[in-house]
Coordinates of C-alpha atoms and ligand atoms in Angstrom, one line a residue:
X6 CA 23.4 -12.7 14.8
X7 CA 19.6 -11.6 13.7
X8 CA 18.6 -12.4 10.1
X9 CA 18.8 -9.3 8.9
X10 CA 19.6 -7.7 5.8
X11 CA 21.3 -4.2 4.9
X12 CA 19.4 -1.0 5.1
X13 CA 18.3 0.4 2.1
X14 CA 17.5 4.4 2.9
X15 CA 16.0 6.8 0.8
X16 CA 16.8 10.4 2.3
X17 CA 14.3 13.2 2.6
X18 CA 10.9 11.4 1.3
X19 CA 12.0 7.5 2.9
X20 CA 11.1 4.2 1.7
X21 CA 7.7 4.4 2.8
X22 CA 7.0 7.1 0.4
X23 CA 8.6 5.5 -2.9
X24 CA 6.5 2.4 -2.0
X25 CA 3.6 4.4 -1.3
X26 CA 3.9 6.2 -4.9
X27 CA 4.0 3.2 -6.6
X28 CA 1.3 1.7 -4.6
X29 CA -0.9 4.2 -5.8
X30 CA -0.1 4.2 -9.5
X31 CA -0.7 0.5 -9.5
X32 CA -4.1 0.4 -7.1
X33 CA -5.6 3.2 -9.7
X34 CA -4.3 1.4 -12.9
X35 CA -5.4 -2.3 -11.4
X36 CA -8.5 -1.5 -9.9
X37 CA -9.6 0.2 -13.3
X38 CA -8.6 -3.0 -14.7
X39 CA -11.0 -4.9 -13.1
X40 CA -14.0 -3.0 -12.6
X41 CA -13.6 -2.4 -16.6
X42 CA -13.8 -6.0 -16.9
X43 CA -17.4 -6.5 -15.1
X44 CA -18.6 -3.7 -17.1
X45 CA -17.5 -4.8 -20.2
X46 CA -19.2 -8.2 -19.3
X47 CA -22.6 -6.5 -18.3
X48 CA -22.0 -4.7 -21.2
X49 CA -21.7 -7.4 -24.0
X50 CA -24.7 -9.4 -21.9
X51 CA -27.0 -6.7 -22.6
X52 CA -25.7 -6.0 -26.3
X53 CA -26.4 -9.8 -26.4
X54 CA -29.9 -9.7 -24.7
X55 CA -31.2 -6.9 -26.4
X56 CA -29.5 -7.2 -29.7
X57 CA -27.2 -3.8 -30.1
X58 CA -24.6 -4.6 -31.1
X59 CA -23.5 -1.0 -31.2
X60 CA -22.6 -1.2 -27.5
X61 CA -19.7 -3.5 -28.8
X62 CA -17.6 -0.9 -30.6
X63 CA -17.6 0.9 -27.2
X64 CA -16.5 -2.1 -25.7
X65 CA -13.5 -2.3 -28.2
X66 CA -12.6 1.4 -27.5
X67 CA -12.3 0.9 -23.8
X68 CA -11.1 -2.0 -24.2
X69 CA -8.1 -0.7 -26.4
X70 CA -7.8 2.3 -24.3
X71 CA -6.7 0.0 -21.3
X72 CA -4.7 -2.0 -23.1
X73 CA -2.5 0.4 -23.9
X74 CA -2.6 2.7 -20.3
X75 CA -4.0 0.5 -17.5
X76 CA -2.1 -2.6 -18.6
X77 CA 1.3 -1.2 -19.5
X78 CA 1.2 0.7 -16.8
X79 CA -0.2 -1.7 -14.0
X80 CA 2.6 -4.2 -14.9
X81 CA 5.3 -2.1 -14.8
X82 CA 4.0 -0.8 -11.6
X83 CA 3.4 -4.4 -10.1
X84 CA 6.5 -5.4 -10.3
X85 CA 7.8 -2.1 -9.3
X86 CA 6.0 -2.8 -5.9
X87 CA 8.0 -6.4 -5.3
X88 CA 11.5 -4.4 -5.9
X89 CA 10.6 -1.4 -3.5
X90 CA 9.1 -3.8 -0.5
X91 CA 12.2 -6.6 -0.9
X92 CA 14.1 -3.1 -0.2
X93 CA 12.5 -1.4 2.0
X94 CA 11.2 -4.7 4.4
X95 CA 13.0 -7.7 3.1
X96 CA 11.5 -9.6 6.3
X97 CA 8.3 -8.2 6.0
X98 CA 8.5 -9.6 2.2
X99 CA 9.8 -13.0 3.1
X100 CA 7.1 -13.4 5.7
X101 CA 4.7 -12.9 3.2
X102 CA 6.2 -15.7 0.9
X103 CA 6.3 -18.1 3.9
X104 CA 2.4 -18.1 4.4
X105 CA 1.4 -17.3 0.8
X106 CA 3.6 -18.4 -1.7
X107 CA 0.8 -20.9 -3.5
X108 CA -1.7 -17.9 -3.3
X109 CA 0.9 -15.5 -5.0
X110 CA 1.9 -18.4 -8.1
X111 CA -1.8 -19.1 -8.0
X112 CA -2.3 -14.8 -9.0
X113 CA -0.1 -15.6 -11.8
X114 CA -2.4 -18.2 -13.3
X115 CA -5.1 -15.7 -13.2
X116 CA -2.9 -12.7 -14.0
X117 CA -1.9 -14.5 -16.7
X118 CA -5.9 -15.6 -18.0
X119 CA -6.6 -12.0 -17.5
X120 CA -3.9 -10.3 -19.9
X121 CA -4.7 -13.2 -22.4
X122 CA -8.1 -12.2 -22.2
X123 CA -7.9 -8.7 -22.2
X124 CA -6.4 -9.4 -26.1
X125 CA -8.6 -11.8 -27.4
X126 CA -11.7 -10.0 -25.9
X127 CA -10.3 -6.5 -28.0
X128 CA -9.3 -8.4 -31.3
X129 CA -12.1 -11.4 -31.5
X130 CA -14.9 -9.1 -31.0
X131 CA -16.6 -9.9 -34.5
X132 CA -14.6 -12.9 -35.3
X133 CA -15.9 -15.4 -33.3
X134 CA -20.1 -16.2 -32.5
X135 CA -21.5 -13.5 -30.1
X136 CA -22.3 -16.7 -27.4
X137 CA -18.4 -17.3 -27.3
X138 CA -17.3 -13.9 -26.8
X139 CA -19.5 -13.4 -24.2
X140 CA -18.4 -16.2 -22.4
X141 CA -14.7 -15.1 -23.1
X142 CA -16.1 -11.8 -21.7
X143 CA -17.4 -13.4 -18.3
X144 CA -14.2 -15.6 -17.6
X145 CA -11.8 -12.4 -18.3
X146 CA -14.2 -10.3 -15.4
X147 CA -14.2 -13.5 -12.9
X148 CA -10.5 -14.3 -13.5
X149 CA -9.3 -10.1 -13.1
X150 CA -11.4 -10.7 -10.1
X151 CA -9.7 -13.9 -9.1
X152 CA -6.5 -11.9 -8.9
X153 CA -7.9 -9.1 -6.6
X154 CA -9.2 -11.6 -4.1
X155 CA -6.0 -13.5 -3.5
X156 CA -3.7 -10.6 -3.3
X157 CA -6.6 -9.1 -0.8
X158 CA -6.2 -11.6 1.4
X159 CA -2.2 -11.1 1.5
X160 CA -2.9 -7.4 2.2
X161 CA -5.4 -8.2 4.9
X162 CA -3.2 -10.3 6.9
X163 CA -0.4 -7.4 6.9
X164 CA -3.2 -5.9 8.6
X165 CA -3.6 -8.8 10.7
X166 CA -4.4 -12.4 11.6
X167 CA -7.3 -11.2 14.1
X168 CA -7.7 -14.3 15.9
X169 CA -5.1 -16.9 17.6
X170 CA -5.3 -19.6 15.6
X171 CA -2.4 -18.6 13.0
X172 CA 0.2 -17.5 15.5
X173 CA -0.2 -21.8 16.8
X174 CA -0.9 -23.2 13.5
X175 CA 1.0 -21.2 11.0
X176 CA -1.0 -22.7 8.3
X177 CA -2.2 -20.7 4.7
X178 CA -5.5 -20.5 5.5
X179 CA -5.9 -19.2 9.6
X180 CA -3.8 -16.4 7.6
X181 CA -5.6 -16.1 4.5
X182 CA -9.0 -16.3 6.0
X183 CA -8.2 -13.5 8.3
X184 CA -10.9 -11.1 9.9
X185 CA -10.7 -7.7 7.6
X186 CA -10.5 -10.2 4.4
X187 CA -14.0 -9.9 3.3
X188 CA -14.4 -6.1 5.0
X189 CA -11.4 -5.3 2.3
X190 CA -12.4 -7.5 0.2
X191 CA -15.8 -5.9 -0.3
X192 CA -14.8 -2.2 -0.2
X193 CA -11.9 -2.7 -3.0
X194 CA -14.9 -4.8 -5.3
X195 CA -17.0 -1.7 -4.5
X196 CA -14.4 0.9 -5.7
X197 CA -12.6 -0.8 -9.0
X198 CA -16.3 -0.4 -10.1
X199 CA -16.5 3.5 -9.4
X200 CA -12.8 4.1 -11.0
X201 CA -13.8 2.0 -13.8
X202 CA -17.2 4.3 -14.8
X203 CA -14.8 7.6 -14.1
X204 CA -12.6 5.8 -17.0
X205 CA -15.8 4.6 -18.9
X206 CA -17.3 8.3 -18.9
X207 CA -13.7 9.4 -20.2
X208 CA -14.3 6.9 -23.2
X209 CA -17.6 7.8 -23.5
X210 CA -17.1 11.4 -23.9
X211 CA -15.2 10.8 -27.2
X212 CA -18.1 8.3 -29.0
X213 CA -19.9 10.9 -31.1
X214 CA -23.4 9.2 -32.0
X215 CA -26.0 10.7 -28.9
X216 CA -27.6 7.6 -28.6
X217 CA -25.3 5.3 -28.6
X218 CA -23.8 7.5 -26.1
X219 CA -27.0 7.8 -23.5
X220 CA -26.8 4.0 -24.0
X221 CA -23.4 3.4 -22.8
X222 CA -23.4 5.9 -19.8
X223 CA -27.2 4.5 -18.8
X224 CA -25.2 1.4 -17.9
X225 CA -21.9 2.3 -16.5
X226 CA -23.1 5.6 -14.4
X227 CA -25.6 3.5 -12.1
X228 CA -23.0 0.6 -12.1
X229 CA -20.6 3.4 -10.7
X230 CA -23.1 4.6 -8.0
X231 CA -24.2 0.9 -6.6
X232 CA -20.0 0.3 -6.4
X233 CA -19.8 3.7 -4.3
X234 CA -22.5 2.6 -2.0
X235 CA -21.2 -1.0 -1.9
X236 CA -17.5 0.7 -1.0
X237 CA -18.9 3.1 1.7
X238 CA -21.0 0.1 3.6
X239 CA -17.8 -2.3 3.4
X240 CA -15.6 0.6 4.2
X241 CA -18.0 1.0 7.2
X242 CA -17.8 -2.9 8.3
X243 CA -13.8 -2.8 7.8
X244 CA -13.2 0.1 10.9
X245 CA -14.9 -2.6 12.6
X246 CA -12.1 -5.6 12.0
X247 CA -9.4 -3.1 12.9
X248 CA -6.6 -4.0 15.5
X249 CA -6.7 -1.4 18.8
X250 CA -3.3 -0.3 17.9
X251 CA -4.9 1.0 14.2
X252 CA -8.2 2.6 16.0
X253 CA -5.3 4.8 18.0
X254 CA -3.7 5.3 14.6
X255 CA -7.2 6.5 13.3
X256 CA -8.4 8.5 15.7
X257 CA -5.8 10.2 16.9
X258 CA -3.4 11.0 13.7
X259 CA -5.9 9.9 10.6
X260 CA -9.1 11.0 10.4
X261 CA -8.5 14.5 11.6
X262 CA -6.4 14.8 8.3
X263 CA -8.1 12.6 5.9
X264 CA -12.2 12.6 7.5
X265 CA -13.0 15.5 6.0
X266 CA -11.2 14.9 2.0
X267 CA -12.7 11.5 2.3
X268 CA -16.4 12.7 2.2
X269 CA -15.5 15.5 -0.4
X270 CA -14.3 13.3 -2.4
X271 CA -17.2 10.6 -2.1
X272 CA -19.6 13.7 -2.5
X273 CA -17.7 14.7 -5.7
X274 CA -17.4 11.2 -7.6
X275 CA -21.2 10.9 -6.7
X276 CA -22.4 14.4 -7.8
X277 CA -20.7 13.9 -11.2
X278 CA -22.2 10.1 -11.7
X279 CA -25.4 11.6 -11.7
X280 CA -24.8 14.3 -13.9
X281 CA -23.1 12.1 -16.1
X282 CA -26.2 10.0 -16.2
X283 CA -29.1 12.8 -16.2
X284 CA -27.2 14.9 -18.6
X285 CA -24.8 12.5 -21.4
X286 CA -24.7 15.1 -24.1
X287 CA -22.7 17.5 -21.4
X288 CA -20.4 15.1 -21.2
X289 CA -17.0 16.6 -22.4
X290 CA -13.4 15.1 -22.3
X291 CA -11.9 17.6 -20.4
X292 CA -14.0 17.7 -17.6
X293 CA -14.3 13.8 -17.8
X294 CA -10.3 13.4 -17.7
X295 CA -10.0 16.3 -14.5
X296 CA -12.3 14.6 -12.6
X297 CA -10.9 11.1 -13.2
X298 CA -7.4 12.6 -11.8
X299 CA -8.6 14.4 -9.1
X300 CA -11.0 11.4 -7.3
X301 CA -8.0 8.8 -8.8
X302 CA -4.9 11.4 -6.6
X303 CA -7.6 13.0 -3.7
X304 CA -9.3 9.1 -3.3
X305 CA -6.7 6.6 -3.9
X306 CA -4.0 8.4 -1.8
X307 CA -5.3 8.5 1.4
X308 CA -6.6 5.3 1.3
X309 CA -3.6 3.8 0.7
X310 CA -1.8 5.8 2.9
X311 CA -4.2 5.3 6.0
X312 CA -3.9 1.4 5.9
X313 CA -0.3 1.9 6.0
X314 CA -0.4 3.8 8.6
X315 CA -2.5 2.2 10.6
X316 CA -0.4 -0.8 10.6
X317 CA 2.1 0.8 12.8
X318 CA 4.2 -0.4 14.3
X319 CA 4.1 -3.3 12.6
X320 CA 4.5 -4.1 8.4
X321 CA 2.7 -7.5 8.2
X322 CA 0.7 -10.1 10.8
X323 CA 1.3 -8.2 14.2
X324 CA 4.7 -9.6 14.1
X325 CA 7.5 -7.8 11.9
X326 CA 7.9 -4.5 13.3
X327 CA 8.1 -1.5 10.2
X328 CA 12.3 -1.7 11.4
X329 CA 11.9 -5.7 10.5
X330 CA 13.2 -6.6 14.0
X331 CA 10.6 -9.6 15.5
X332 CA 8.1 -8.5 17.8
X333 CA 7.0 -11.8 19.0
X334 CA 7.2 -15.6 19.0
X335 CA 5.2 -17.5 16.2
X336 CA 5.5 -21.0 17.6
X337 CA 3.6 -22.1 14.1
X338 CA 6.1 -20.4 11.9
X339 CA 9.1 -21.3 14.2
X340 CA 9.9 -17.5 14.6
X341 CA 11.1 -15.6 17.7
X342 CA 10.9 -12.8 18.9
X343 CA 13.9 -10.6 19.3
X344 CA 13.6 -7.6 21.2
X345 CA 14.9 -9.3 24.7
X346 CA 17.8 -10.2 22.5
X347 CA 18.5 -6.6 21.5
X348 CA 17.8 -4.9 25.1
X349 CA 20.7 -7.8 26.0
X350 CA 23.3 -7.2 23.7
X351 CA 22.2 -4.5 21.5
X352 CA 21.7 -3.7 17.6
X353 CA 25.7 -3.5 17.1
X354 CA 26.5 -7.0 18.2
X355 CA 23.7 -8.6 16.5
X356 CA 23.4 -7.1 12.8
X357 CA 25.4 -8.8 10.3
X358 CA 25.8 -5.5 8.8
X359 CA 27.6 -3.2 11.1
X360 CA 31.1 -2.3 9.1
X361 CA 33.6 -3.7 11.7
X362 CA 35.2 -0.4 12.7
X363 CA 31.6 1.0 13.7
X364 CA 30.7 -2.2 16.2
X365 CA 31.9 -0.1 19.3
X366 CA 31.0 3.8 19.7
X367 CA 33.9 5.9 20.2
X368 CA 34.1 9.3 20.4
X369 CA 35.6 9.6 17.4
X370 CA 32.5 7.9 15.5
X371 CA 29.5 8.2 17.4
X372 CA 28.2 10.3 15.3
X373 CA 28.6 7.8 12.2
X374 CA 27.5 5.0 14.6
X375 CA 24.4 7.2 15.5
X376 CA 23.4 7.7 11.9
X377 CA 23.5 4.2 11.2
X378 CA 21.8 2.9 14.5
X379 CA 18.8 5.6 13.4
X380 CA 18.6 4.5 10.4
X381 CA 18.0 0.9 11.3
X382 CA 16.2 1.3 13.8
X383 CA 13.6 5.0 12.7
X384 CA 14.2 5.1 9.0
X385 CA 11.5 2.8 7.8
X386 CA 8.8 5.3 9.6
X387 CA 10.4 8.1 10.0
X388 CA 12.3 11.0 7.5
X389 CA 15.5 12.1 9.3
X390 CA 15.5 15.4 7.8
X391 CA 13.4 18.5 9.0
X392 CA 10.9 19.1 7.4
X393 CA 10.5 15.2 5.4
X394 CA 7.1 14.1 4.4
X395 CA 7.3 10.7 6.5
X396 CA 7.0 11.8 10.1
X397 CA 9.9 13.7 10.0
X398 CA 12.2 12.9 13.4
X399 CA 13.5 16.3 14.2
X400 CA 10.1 17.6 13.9
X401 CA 8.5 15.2 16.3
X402 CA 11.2 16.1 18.7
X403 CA 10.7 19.6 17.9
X404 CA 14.1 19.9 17.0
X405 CA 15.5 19.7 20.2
X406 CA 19.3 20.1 20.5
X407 CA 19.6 18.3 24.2
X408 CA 21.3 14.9 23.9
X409 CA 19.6 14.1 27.6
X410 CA 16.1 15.0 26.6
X411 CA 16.3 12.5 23.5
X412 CA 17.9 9.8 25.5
X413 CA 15.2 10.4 27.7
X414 CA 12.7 9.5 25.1
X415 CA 14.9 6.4 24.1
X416 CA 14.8 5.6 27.8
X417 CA 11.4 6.2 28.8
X418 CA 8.2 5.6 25.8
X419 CA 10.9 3.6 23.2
X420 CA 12.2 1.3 25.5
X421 CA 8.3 0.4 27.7
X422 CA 7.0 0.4 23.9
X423 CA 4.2 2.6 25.5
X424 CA 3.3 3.7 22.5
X425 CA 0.8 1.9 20.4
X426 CA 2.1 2.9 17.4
X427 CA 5.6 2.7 18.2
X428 CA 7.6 -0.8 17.9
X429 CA 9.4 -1.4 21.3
X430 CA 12.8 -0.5 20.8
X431 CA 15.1 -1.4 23.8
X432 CA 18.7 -0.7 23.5
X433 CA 21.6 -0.5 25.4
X434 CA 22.7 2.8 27.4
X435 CA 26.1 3.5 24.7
X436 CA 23.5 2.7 21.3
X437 CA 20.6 5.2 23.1
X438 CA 23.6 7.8 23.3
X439 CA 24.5 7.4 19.8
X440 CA 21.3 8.0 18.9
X441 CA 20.8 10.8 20.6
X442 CA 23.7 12.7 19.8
X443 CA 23.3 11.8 16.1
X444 CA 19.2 13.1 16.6
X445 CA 21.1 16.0 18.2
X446 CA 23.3 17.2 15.9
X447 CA 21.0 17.0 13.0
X448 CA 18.1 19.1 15.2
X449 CA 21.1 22.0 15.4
X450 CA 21.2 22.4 11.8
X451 CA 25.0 21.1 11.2
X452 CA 25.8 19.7 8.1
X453 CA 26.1 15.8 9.4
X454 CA 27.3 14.3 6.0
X455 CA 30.5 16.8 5.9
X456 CA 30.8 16.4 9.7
X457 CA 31.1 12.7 9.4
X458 CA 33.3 12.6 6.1
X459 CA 35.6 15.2 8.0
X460 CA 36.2 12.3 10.9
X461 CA 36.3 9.5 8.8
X462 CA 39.4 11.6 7.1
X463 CA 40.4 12.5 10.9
X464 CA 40.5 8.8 11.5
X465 CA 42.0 7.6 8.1
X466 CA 45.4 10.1 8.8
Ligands
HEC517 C1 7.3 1.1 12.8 C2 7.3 2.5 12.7 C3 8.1 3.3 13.6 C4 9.4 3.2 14.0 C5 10.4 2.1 13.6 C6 9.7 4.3 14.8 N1 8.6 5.1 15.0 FE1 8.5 6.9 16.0 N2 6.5 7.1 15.5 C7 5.8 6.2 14.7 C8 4.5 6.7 14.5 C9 3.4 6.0 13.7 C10 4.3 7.8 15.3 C11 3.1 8.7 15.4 C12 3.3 10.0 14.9 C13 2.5 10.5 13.8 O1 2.1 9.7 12.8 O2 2.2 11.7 13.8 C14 5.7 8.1 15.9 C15 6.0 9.2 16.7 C16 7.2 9.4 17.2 C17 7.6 10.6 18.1 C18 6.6 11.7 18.5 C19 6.1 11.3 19.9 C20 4.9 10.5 19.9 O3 4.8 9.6 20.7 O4 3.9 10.7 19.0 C21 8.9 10.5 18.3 C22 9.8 11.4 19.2 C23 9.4 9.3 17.7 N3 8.4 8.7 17.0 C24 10.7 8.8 17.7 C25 11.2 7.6 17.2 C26 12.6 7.2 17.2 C27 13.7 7.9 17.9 C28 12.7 6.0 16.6 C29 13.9 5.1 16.4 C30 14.7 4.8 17.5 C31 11.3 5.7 16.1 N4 10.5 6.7 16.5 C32 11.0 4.6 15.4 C33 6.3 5.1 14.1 C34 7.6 4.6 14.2

């Protein structure tokens, strides 16, 4: 039997999707975060340096107005994120925690400094000696930081390892220290500090005094701009660290979509920096809050959304396929690959959970043995309804209705693993049937749920 656990399928918008809405809420809520918290410590050093301490009260605003949204909201979402992936790609999860579970209990040290921080920087402001809360100021920015750079270096090795050394070695840091670290690294540092001025003109636009106003924004706009270009040149470096496999991804299925949003979105954040800057007195909270939600959805989203993607096939270190079946051996981790095992004796011998009565296809339940087998083996990256956000399947195959013409597919490209984005799936000739008649069925436009509930009642009589 392979080690794998039940499938947990979300019909018409998939897994991937759930994760992927989360993902974004959290990457918006955590990257304000921390940007915020270098601003507020550039902030204070110049309400220190120069002595105005006006430019504290703005501090305590902002500071209060993430408190209550990007803090609630960021750890709700966070641990939203480990329930949806230990669902969606338990193995891609537990891989994770077998290279980096000091590095994860080591983000809880610093989460935990941060949300401290974030308090007593709000509520001491005023209490204690300037000197002190400033220093409080600077260890709240470097630990919020802290946090981003160990979870970067977990996200950069889903991407992948990039060199040998890991897949021999297994050790923490030939997968920490991975090629696209510092590329994602660097672009992420470069845009918390844009999404933190979009939020620190929203703030801004309510403080009523002008000059305490032109102050503020004379700090935070240019600090936005220099985190744009700082995002764009990293952003630049990371297509450069990229696997061949995500350069397909990109070319071919990516950047026709999301080039063009990418640069109007860039152009737009930029545009209204400037004005923010040249103009403070225009500054009003509508305009301010649109903006934020339109660079946050139009930015955020396909960012997120292209590293997913260009991880196909696989969910973390060129190894777990997105249907968590092994691609290949990692002699450092002790891990094997199981494909040849599944071309031998197939997905229904071999998954722990296959209900009994469905381990042989029949005619009577090929249909039921078809759904599961798809959903196993397409779900994660695929919807299975025409029409579903996620790649749907019957639109890829054009909703063809010819068993033979499916199987060929399942025969031909699935089974070589020809295709760069496609896991290798090789299967036995009565599991590629299955398949394909289940694929079939659902391209004709019958109802499969009452078609299947009407044989299990056949079958139960
Ligand atoms: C790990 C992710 C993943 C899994 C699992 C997966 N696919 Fe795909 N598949 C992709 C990606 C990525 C594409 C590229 C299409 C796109 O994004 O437009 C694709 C494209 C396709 C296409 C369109 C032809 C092509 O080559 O572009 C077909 C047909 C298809 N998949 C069938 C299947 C079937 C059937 C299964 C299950 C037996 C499956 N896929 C499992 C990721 C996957």
């Amino acid at each position: 039997m392979l080690g794998m656990y039940p499938t947990f399928y979300v019909p018409g918008i998939g897994t991937a999707w759930v994760m992927g809405i989360i993902g974004v809420i959290h990457v918006v809520a955590s990257h304000t975060s921390v940007g915020a918290s270098f601003l507020f410590a550039l902030l204070e050093t110049r309400a220190y340096r120069e002595n105005k301490p006006e430019l504290m009260a703005f501090i305590k605003r902002y500071g209060a107005f993430l408190l209550v949204f990007s803090y609630i909201i960021g750890s709700i979402t966070g641990p939203g994120i480990w329930y949806a992936i230990t669902v969606a790609s338990p193995r891609g999860v537990s891989g994770l925690i077998h290279n980096f579970v000091w590095v994860w209990a080591s983000e809880w040290v610093y989460f935990t400094v941060e949300v401290i921080g974030v308090y007593a920087l709000v509520y001491l402001i005023g209490k204690v000696d300037r000197r002190t809360h400033l220093m409080l100021t600077w260890s709240f920015a470097l630990a919020s930081w802290a946090t981003m750079l160990l979870i970067v270096g977990v996200l950069s090795f889903m991407m992948w390892p990039g060199h040998d050394a890991w897949y021999r070695t297994g050790s923490a840091s030939d997968a920490f220290f991975n090629v696209n670290f510092f590329a994602q690294l660097g672009t992420r540092t470069g845009g918390m500090l844009v999404m933190a001025a979009l939020v620190g003109l929203m703030v801004a636009s309510r403080v009523k005094d002008p000059l305490q106003r032109r102050g503020v924004v004379g700090l935070i706009a240019p600090v936005g701009l220099a985190g744009g270009a700082l995002a764009v040149v990293m952003f630049l470096y990371y297509l450069q660290t990229l696997p061949p496999n995500a350069l397909v991804m990109l070319d071919a299925h990516l950047l026709p979509v999301y080039g063009k949003s990418m640069v109007a979105v860039f152009a737009v954040a930029t545009l209204w920096l400037v004005f923010a800057w040249v103009c403070p007195q225009r500054l009003y909270t509508s305009l301010a809050v649109a903006l934020f939600v339109f660079i946050a959805v139009a930015g955020v989203w396909p960012e997120e959304r292209m590293r997913e993607s260009m991880r196909k096939p696989y969910v973390a270190g060129q190894y777990i396929y997105g249907n968590q079946i092994i691609a290949r051996d990692v002699p450092g981790k002790g891990v094997t690959g199981e494909v040849d095992r599944i071309a031998a004796h197939g997905l229904l011998a071999l998954h722990p959970f296959i209900p009994d009565r469905l381990r042989k296809p029949t005619d009577a339940n090929r249909l039921e043995v078809g759904r599961l087998l798809t959903r196993i083996a397409c779900a994660n990256c695929h919807s299975l309804e025409p029409g579903g956000p996620l790649r749907s399947l019957p639109d890829k195959l054009h909703e063809a209705t010819d068993e033979d013409l499916i199987a060929a597919f399942l025969r031909g490209p699935l089974r070589h693993g020809t295709q760069p984005y496609m896991p290798r799936i090789d299967l036995p000739e009565d599991e590629i049937e299955a398949i394909a008649h289940y694929l079939a069925v659902v391209d004709s436009g019958q109802n499969v749920e009452r078609l299947i509930a009407a044989q299990q009642h056949g079958e139960g009589q």
